[in-house]
Short mmCIF file of N, CA and C in Angstrom, two decimals:
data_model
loop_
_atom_site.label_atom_id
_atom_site.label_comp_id
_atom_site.label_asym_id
_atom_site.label_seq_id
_atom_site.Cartn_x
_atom_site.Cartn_y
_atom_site.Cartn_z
N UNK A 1 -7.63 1.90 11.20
CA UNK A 1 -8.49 2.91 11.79
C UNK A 1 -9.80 2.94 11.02
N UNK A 2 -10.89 2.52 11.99
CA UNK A 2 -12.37 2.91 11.21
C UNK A 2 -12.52 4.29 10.56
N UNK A 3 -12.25 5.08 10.60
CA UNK A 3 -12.47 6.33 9.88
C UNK A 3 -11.85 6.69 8.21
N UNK A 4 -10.64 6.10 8.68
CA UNK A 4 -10.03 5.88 7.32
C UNK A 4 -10.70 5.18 6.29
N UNK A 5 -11.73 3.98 6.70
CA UNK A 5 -12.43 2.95 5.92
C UNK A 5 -13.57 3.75 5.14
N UNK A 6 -13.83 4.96 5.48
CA UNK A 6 -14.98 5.99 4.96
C UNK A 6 -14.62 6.71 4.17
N UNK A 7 -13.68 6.89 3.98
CA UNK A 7 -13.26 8.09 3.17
C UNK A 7 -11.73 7.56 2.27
N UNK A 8 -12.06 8.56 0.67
CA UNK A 8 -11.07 8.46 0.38
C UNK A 8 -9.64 9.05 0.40
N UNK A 9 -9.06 8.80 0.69
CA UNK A 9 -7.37 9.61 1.16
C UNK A 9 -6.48 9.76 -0.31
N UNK A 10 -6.77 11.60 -0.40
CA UNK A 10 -6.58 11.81 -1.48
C UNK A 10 -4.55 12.14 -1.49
N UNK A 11 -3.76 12.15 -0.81
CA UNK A 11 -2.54 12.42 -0.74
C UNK A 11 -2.54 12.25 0.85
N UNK A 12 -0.94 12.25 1.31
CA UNK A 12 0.17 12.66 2.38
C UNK A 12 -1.07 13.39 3.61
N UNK A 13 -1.17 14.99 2.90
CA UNK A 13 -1.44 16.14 3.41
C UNK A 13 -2.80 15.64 4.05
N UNK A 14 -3.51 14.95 2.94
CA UNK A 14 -5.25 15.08 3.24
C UNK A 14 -5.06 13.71 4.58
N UNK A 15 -4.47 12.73 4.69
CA UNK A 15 -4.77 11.78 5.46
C UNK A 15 -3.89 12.21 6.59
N UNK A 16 -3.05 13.29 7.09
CA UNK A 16 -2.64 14.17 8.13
C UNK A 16 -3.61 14.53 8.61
N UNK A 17 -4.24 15.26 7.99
CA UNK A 17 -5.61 15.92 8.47
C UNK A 17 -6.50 15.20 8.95
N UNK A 18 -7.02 14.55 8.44
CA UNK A 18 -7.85 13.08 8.56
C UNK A 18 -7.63 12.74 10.45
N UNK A 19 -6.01 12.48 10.42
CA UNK A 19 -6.20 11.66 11.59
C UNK A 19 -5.95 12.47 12.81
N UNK A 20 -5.21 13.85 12.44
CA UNK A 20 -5.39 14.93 13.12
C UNK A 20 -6.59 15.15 13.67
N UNK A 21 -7.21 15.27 13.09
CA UNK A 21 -8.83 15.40 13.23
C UNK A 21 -9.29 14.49 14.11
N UNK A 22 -9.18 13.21 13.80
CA UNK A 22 -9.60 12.10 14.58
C UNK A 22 -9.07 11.96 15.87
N UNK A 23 -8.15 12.49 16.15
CA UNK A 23 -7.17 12.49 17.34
C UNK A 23 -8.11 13.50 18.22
N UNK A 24 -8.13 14.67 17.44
CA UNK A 24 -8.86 15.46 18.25
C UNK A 24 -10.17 14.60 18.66
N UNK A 25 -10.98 14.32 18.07
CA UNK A 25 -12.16 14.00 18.88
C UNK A 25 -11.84 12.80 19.43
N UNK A 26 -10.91 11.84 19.49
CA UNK A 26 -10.76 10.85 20.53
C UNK A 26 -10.61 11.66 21.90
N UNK A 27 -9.55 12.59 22.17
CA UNK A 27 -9.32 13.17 22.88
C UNK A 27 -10.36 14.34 23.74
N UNK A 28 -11.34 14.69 22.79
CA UNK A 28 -12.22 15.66 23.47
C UNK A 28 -13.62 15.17 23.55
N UNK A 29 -14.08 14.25 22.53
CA UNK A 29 -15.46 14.01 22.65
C UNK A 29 -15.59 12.48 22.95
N UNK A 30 -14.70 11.27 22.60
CA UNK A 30 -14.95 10.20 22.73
C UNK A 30 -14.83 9.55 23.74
N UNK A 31 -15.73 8.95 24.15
CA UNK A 31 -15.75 8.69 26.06
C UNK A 31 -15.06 7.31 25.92
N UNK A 32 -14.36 6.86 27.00
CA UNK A 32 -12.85 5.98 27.15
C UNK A 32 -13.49 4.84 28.20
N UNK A 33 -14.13 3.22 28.22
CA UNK A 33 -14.33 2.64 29.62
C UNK A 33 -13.17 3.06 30.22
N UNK A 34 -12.27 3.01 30.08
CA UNK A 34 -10.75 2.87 31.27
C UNK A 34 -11.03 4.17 32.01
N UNK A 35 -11.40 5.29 31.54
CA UNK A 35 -11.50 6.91 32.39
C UNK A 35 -12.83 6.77 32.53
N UNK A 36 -13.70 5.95 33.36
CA UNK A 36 -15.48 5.67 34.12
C UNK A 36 -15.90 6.47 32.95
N UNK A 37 -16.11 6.19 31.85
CA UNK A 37 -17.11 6.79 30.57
C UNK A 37 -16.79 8.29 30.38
N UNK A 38 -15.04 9.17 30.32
CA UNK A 38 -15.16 10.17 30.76
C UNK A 38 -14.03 10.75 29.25
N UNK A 39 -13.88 11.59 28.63
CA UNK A 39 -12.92 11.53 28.14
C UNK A 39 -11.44 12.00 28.40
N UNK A 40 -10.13 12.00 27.57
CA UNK A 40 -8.86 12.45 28.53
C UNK A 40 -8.79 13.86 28.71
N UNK A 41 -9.62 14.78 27.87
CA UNK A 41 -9.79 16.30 28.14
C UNK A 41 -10.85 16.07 28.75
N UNK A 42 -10.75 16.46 30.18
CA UNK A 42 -12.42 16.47 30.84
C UNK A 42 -13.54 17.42 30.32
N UNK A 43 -14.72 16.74 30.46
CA UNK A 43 -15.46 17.82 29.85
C UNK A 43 -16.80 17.89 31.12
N UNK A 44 -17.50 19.26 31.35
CA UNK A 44 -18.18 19.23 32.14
C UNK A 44 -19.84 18.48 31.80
N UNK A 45 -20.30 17.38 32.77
CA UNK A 45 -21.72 17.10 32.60
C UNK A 45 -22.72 17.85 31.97
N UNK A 46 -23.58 17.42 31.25
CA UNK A 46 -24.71 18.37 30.69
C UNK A 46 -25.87 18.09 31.19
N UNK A 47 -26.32 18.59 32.10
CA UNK A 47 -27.78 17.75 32.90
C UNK A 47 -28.94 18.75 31.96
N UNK A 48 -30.12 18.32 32.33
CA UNK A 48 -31.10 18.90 31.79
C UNK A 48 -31.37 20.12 32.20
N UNK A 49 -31.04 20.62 33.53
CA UNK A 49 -30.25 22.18 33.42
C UNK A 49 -30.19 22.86 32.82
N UNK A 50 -29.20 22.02 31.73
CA UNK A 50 -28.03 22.98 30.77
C UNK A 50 -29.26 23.44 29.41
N UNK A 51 -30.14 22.52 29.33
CA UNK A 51 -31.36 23.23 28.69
C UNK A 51 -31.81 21.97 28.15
N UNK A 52 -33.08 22.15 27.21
CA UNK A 52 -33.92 20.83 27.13
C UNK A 52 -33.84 20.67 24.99
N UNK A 53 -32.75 21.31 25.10
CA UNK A 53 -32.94 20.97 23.14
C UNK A 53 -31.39 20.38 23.24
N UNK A 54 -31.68 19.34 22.45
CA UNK A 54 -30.22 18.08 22.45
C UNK A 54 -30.10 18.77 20.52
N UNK A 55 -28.52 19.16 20.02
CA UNK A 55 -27.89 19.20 19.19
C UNK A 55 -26.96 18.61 18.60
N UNK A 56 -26.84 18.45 17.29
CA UNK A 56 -25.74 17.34 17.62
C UNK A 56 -24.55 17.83 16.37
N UNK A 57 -23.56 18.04 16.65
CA UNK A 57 -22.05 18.44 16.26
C UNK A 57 -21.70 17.73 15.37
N UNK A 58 -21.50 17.56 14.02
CA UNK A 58 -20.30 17.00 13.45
C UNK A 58 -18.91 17.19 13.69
N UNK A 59 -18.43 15.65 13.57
CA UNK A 59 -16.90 15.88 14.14
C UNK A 59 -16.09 15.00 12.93
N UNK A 60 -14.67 15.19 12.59
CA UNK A 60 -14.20 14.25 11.93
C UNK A 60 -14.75 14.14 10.84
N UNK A 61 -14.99 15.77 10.29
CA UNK A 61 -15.87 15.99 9.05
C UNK A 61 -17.01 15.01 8.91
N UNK A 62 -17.84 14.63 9.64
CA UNK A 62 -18.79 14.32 9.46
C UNK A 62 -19.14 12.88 9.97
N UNK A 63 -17.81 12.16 9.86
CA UNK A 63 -17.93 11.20 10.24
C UNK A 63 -18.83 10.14 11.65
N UNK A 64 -17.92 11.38 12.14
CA UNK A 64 -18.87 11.38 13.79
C UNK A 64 -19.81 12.27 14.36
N UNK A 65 -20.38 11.84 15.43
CA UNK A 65 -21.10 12.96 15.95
C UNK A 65 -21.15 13.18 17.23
N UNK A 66 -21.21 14.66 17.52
CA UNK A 66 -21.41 14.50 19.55
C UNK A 66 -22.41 15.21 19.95
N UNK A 67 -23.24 15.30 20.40
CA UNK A 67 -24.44 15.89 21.20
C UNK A 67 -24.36 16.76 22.38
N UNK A 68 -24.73 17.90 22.28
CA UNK A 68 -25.18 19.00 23.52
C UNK A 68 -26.18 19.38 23.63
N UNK A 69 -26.46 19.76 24.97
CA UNK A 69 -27.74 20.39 25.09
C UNK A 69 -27.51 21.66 25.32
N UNK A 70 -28.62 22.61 24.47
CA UNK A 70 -28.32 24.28 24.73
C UNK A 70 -29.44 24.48 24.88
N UNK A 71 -30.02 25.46 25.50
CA UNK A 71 -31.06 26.40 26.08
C UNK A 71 -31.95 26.26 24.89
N UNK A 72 -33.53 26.27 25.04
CA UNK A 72 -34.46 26.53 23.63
C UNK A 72 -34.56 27.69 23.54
#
């Protein structure tokens, strides 16, 4: 697992967490080719609508990142 390659895994407990973590954002933020660029928790489109300032989330303590747009 790339994530693991970043960090050091200090015990059992801490690399639970780790991939706990990572699970979660496969599942909620990481977009899948096999599901048309979508992930397995659907999440709703963000058009420019949704507002014109792009933010961006750490996920996976830091590792990763995901982007929204919220209102200025």
């Amino acid at each position: 697992m790339k994530s693991l390659d970043h960090v050091v895994v200090l015990n059992e407990a801490h690399a639970r967490r780790l991939l706990r973590e990572y699970q979660r954002y496969c599942n909620a933020s990481r977009t899948h080719l096999s599901l048309g660029k979508d992930t397995p928790e659907r999440r709703e489109v963000q058009g420019p609508e949704r507002g014109a300032k792009v933010i961006e989330l750490r996920e996976v303590f830091g590792l990763h990142h995901r982007y929204e747009r919220r209102a200025a």
